[in-house]
Coordinates of C-alpha atoms and ligand atoms in Angstrom, one line a residue:
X1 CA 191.7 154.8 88.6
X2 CA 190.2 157.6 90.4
X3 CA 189.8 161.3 89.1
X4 CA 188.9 164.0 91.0
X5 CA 188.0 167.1 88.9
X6 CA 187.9 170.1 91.2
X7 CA 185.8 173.5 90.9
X8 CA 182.9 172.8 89.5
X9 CA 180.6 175.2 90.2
X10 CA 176.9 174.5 88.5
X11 CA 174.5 177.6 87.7
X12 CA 172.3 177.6 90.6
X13 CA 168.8 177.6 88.7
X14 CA 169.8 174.2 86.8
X15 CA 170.6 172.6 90.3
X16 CA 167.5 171.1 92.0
X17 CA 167.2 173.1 95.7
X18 CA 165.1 170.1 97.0
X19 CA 168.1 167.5 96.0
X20 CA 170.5 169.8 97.2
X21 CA 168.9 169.7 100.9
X22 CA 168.7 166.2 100.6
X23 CA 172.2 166.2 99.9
X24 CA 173.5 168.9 102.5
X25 CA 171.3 166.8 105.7
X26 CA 173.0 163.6 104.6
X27 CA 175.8 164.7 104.6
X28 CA 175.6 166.9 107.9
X29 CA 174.7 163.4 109.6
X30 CA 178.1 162.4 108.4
X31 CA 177.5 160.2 105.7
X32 CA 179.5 160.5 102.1
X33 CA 176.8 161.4 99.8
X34 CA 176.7 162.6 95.9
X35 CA 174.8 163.9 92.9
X36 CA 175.1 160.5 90.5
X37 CA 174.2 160.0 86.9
X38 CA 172.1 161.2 84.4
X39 CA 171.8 164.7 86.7
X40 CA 175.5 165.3 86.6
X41 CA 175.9 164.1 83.2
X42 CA 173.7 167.0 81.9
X43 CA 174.8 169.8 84.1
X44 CA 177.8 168.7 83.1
X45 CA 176.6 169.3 79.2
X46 CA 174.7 172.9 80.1
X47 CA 171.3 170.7 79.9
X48 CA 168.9 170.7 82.4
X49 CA 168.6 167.4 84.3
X50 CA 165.2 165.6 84.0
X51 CA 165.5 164.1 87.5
X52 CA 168.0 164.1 90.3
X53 CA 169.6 161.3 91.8
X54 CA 171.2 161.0 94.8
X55 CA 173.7 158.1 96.3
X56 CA 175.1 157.8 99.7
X57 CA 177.1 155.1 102.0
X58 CA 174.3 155.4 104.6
X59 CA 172.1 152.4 104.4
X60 CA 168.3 153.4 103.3
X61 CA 166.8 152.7 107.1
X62 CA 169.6 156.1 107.8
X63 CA 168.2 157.4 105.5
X64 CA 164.5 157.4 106.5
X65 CA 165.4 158.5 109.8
X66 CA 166.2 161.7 108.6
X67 CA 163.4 162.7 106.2
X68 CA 159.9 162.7 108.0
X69 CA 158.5 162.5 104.5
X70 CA 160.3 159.6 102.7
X71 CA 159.8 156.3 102.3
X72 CA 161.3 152.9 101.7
X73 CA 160.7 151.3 98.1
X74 CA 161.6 148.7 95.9
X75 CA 162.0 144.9 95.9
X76 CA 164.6 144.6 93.5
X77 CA 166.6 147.1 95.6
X78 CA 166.1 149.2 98.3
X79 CA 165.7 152.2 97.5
X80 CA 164.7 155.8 99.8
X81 CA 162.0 158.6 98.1
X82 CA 161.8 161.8 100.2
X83 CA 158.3 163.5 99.1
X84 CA 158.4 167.2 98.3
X85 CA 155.2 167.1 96.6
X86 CA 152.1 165.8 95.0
X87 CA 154.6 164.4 92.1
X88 CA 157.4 165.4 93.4
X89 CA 160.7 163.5 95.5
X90 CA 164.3 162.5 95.2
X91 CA 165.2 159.2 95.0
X92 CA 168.6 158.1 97.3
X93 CA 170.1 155.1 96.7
X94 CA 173.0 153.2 98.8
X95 CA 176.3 152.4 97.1
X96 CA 175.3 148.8 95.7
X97 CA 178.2 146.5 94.2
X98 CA 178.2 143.5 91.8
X99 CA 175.0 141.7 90.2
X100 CA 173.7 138.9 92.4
X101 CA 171.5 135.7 91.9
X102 CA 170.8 136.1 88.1
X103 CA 167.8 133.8 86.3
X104 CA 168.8 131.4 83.0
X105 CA 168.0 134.5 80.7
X106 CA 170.9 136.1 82.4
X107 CA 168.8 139.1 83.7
X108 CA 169.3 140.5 87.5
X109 CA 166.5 139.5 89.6
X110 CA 168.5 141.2 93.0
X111 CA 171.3 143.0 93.8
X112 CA 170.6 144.4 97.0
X113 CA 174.4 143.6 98.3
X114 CA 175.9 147.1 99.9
X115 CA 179.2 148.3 98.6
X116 CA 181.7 151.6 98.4
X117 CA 181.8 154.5 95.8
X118 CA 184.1 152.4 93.4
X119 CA 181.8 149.2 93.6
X120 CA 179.0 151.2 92.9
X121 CA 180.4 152.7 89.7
X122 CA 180.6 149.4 88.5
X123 CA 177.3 148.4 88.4
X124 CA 175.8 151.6 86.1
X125 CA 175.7 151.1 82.6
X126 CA 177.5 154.0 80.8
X127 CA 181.0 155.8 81.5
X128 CA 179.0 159.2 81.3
X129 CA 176.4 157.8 83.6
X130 CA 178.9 156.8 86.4
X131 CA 180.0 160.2 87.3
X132 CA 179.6 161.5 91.2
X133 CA 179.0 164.8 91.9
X134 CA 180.0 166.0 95.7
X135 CA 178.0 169.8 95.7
X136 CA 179.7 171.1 98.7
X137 CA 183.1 170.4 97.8
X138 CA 182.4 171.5 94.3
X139 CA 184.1 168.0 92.9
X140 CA 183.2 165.6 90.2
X141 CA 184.2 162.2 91.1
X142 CA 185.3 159.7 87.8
X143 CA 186.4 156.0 87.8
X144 CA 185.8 155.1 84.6
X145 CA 186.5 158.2 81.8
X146 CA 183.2 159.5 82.0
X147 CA 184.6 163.2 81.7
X148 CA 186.6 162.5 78.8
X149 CA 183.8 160.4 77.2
X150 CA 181.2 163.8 77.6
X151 CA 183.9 166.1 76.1
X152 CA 184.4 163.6 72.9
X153 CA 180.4 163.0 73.3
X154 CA 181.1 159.2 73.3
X155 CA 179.3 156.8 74.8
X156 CA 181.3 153.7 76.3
X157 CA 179.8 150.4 78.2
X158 CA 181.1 150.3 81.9
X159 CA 181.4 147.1 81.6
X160 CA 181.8 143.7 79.2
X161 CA 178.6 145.0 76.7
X162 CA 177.5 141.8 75.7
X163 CA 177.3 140.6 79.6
X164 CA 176.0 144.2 80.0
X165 CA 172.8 143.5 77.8
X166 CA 172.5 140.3 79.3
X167 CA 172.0 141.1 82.4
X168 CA 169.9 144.4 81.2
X169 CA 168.5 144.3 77.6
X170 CA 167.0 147.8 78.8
X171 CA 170.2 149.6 78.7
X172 CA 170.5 148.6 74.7
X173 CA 167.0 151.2 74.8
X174 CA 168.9 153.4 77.1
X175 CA 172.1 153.4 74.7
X176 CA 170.2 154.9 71.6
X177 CA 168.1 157.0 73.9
X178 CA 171.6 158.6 75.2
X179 CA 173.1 158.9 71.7
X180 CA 170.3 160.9 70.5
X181 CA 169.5 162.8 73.3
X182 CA 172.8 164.4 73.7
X183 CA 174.3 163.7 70.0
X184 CA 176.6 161.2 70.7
X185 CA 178.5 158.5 69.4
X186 CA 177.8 154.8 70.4
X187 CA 181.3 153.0 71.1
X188 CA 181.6 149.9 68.0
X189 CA 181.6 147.4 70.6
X190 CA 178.1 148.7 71.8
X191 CA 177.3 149.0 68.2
X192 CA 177.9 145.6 67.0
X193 CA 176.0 144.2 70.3
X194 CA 172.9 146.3 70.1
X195 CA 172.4 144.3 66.4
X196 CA 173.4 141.1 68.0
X197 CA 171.5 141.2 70.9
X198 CA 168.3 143.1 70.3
X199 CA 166.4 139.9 70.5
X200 CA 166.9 139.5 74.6
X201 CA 164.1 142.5 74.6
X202 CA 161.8 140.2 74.1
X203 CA 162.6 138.9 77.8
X204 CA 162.0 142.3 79.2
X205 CA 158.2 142.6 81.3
X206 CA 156.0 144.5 78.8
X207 CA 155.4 147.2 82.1
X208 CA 159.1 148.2 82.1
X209 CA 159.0 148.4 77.9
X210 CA 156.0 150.8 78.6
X211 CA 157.7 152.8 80.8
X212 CA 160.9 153.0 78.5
X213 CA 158.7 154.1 75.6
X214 CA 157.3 157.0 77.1
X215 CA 161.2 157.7 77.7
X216 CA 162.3 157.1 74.4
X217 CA 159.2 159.3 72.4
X218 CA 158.1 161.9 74.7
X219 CA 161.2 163.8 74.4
X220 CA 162.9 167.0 71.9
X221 CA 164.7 163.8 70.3
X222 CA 162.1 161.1 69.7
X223 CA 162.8 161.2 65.5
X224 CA 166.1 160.5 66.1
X225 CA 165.7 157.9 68.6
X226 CA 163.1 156.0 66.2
X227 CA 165.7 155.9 63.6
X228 CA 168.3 154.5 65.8
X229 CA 165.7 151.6 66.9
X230 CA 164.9 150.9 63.5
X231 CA 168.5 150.8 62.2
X232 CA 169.7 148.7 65.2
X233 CA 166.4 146.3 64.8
X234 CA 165.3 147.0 68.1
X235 CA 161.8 148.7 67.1
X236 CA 160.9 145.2 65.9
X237 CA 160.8 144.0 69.9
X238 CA 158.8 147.4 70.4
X239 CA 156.4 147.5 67.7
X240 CA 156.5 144.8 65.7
X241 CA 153.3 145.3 64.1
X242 CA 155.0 149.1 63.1
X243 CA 156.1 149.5 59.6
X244 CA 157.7 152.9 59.0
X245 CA 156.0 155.6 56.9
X246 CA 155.8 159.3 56.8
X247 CA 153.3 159.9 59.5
X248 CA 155.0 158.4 61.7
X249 CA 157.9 160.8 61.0
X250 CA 155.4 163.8 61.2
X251 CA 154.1 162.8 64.3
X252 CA 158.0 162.3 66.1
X253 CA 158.8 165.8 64.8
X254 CA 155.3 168.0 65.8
X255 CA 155.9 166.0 69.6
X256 CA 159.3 167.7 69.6
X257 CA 157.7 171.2 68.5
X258 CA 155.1 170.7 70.9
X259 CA 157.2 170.3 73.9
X260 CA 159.4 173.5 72.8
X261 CA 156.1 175.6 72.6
X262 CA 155.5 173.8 76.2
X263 CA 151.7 172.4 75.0
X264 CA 150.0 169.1 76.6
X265 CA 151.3 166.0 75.3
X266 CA 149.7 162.7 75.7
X267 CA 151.3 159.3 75.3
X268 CA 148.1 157.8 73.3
X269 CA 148.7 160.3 70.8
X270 CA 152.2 158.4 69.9
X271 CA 150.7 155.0 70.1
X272 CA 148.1 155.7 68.0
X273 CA 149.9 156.9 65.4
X274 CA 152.4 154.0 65.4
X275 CA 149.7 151.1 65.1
X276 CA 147.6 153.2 62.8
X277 CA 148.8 151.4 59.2
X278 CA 148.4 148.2 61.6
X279 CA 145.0 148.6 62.4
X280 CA 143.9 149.9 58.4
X281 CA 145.6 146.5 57.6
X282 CA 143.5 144.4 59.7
X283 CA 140.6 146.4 59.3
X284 CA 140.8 145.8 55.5
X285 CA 141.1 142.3 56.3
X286 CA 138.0 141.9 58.8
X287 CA 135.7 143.9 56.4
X288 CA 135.9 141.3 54.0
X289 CA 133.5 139.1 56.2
X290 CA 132.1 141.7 58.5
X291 CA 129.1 143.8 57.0
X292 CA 129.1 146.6 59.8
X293 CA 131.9 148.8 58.7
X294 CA 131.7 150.3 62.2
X295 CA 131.9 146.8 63.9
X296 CA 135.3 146.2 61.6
X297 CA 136.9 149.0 63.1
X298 CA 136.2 148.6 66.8
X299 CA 137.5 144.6 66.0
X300 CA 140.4 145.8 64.0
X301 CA 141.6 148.1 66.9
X302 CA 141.4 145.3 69.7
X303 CA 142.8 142.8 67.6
X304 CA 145.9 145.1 66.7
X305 CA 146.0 146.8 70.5
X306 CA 146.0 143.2 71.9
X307 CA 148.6 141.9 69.8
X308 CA 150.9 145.6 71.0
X309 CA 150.0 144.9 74.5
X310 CA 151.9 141.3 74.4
X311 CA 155.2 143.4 73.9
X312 CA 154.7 146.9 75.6
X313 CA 151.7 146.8 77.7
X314 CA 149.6 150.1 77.6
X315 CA 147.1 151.2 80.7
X316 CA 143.4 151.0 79.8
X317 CA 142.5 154.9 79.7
X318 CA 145.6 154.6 77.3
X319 CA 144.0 152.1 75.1
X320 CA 140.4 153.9 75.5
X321 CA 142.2 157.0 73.8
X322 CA 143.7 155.3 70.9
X323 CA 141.0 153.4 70.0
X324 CA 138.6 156.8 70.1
X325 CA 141.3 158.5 67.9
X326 CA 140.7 156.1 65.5
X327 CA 137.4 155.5 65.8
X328 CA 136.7 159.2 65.1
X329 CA 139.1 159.3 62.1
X330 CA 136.4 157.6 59.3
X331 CA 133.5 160.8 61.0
X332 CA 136.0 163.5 60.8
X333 CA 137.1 162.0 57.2
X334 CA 133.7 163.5 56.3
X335 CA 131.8 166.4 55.9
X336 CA 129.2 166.4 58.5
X337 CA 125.7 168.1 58.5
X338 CA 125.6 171.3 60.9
X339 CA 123.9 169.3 64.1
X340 CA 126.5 166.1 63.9
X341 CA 129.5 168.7 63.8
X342 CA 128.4 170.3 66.7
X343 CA 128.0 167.0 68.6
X344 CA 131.6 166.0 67.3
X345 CA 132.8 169.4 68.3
X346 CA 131.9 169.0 72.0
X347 CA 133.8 165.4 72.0
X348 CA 136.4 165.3 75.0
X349 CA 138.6 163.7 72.4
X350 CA 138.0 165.7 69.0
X351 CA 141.2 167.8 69.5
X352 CA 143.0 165.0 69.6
X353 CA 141.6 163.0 66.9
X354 CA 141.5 166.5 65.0
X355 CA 145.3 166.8 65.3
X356 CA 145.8 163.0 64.1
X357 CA 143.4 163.7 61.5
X358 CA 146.0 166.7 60.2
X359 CA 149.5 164.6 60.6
X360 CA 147.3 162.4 58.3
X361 CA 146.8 164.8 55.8
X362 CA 150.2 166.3 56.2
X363 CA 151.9 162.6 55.2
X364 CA 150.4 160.0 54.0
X365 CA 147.1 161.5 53.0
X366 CA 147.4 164.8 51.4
X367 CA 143.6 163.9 49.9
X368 CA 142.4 164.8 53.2
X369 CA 143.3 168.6 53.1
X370 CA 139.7 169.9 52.1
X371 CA 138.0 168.1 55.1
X372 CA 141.1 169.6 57.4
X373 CA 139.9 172.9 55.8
X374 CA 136.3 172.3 57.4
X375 CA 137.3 171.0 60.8
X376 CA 139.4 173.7 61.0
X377 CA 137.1 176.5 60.1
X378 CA 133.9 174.6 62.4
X379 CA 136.5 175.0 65.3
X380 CA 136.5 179.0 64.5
Ligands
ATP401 P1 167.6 160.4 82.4 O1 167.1 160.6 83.8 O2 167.9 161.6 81.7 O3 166.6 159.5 81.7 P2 169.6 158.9 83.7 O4 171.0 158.4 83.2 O5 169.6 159.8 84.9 O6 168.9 159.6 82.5 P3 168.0 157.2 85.3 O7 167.0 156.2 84.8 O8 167.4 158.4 86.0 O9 168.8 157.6 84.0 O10 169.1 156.5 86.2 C1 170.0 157.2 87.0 C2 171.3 156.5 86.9 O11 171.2 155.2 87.4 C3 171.9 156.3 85.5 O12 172.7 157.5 85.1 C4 172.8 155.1 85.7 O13 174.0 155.5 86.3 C5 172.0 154.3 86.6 N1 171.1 153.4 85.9 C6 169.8 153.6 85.6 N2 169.3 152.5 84.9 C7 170.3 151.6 84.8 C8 170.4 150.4 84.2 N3 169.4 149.8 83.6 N4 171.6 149.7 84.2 C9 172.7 150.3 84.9 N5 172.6 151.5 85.5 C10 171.5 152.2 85.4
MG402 MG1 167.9 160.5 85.8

C-alpha cells in the first residue's frame, strides 16, 4: 500500500545541488523521477548522505540524451552516470522489477527487465532503503513501512530474507553495516538468517567483498560493525585467517577518531592490522626452517596476503603497503643508530608503520612504549 508523506522540506546544505539538477532536467523532460535510498534514508535521519541516487521511468538512452557529460554503464544493469567532476557524478537508474535468470547458487546474474515505481521498490533490500523522495513536490513516497521502520530505527527485509540472501549474500554485509551505522535494530527474521546463511558469502567475487570492506571499516562505526560480523559469523567469510584481539579494537576505534578530526585514512592501514597476528603466526612457523629472519617475514606476509586475497582480493599498491608496514615493524621495534633513523625517517611509509607501531604498543604490546618514546621524539 502506498503512503505519501507530504512537506518534507530537507535543509538545503545536506541536499546535493548537482543531484538536484539532475533531478529538476529529468523531470522538466517529463519523466517521473526521485531521490531513492540510502540518500533519503539519512536526510530523513538528520545525517548527511554519503552518495545520492537517483531513479526515473525514463529509460537510461533518455537519459543520456540529456546530460552531455554522462555515460552508460553496467552489464548487470544499465545504469546512467552524469560526470560533475574528476570523482564526482550521480548515478540514475530506471525503475527495474523482479530478479531475472538466476545461476544454481541462487545469485542474480541480470535483471535488466524495466518496471514502475511499485516494481522497483520490490527489488531493494531494506524497508528504509525503499523510500522515494520527489524534491519538487516536497513528498516522500513509501510502499513498504520504511517511515515507520526509521522512526522505530528497525530494520526489516523487503522481501522473503532467506530468498533475499540467496539471491544477494551482500545485503547480509549491508544489514549489519545499516544497524551499526544508524543504531538500529535488525528484524529476528534477519537475525536468525544472517547466522544461517553467512556461508553463501563465500560465493560472492572477492572484488565486490573488497569493495564492501572498505564500506564496512572506513566509516565513524567500523567497531561496531566488526562486532556484528563476528557475532553473526560472517567475519569468518571475510577474514578467516583474523582472530580477534585488542589491536584490532584500537585500530577500529582511532579510524573513527581519525575521520572526525578529518585526517587521511588509507585502507592498507586496516588490513594490516587485521592479518597482523596472522602473519606473526606463520612467520614463527617459517623461521623454524628459514635462517634469514628477514627472508621469514617477507615469506610469512605473501603466504598470509595470498591466502586473504582468495576471499577479499586487495589491489597490489594495497598489498605493497601492508607488507612495508610490516616489514618496518621488527626496524622500528629497535633503537636505531643516528644515520639508520634518519634513513627510516625519510621512508614514504614510516608514518604509517609509525602509527601501527603505536596501536601496537597501545594493545597488545605495551613493552613497546620506550621505543614509541624514541620514534616519537626522532620525529621532533
Ligand atoms: P550508503 O550509500 O550509505 O552505503 P545506500 O543504501 O545508499 O547506503 P547504495 O549502495 O548507495 O546504498 O545503494 C542505493 C540503494 O540501492 C539502496 O538504498 C537500496 O535501495 C538499493 N540497493 C543497493 N544495493 C542493493 C542490494 N545489494 N540489494 C538490493 N538493493 C540494493
Ligand atoms: Mg547510497
Amino acid at each position: 500500500m502506498q503512503a505519501v508523506r507530504k512537506g518534507i522540506k530537507f535543509d538545503k546544505k545536506k541536499l546535493d545541488k548537482d543531484a538536484i539538477y539532475v533531478v529538476n532536467t529529468i523531470h522538466k523532460a517529463g519523466f517521473e523521477v526521485y531521490l531513492v535510498g540510502g540518500c533519503v534514508r539519512d536526510l530523513l535521519l538528520g545525517l548527511e548522505p554519503k552518495d545520492f541516487d537517483v531513479v526515473t521511468n525514463a529509460k537510461p538512452e533518455q537519459v543520456h540524451q540529456l546530460f552531455r557529460r554522462s555515460c552508460l554503464i553496467g552489464q548487470r544493469f544499465r545504469l546512467v552516470h552524469i560526470i560533475f567532476g574528476r570523482r564526482k557524478f550521480i548515478e540514475v537508474a530506471t525503475f527495474r522489477r523482479g530478479q531475472a535468470q538466476t545461476k544454481k547458487t541462487g545469485i542474480i546474474r541480470r535483471d535488466n527487465c524495466y518496471g514502475t515505481l511499485e516494481e522497483d521498490v520490490m527489488r531493494r533490500d531494506f524497508n528504509i532503503n525503499a523510500l522515494y523522495y520527489n524534491p519538487y513536490k516536497y513528498e516522500v513516497i513509501d510502499y513498504v513501512g520504511g517511515l515507520k521502520d526509521l522512526n522505530k530505527k528497525e530494520i526489516h527485509m523487503i522481501a522473503n530474507c532467506k530468498l533475499s540472501f540467496e539471491q544477494d549474500p551482500v545485503r547480509m554485509l549491508r544489514a549489519v553495516r545499516f544497524a551499526s551505522k544508524l543504531d538500529a535494530k535488525l528484524s529476528a527474521e534477519i537475525k536468525t538468517c544472517l547466522f544461517n546463511q553467512a556461508p553463501l558469502l563465500a560465493n560472492v567475487s572477492p572484488a565486490r567483498l573488497y569493495e564492501e570492506c572498505i564500506k564496512l571499516f572506513h566509516n565513524q562505526y567500523g567497531f561496531k560493525v566488526y562486532q556484528q560480523l563476528e557475532k553473526y559469523g560472517l567475519l569468518l567469510y571475510l577474514f578467516k585467517q583474523t582472530q580477534s584481539n585488542d589491536f584490532i579494537k584500537k585500530a577500529l576505534l582511532n579510524t573513527s577518531e581519525r575521520i572526525k578530526q578529518n585526517k587521511s585514512l588509507t585502507p592498507a592501514f586496516l588490513f594490516a592490522v587485521f592479518l597482523w597476528q596472522a602473519q606473526n603466526m606463520r612467520f614463527s612457523h617459517i623461521k623454524k626452517q628459514q635462517r634469514s629472519v628477514f627472508l621469514a617475514r617477507v615469506q610469512a606476509s605473501e603466504d598470509v596476503i595470498i591466502e586473504q586475497i582468495k576471499q577479499v582480493s586487495l589491489p597490489r599498491w594495497l598489498t605493497t603497503k601492508v607488507k612495508d608496514i610490516w616489514l618496518m615493524q621488527s626496524k622500528l621495534e629497535k633503537r636505531q643508530p643516528q644515520k639508520k633513523t634518519r634513513e627510516l625517517l625519510k621512508n614514504p611509509h614510516f608514518r604509517m608503520a609509525y602509527d601501527f607501531l603505536l596501536l601496537r604498543s597501545q594493545s597488545i604490546n605495551p613493552e613497546l612504549q620506550p621505543v614509541v618514546d624514541f620514534w616519537m621524539k626522532a620525529q621532533l
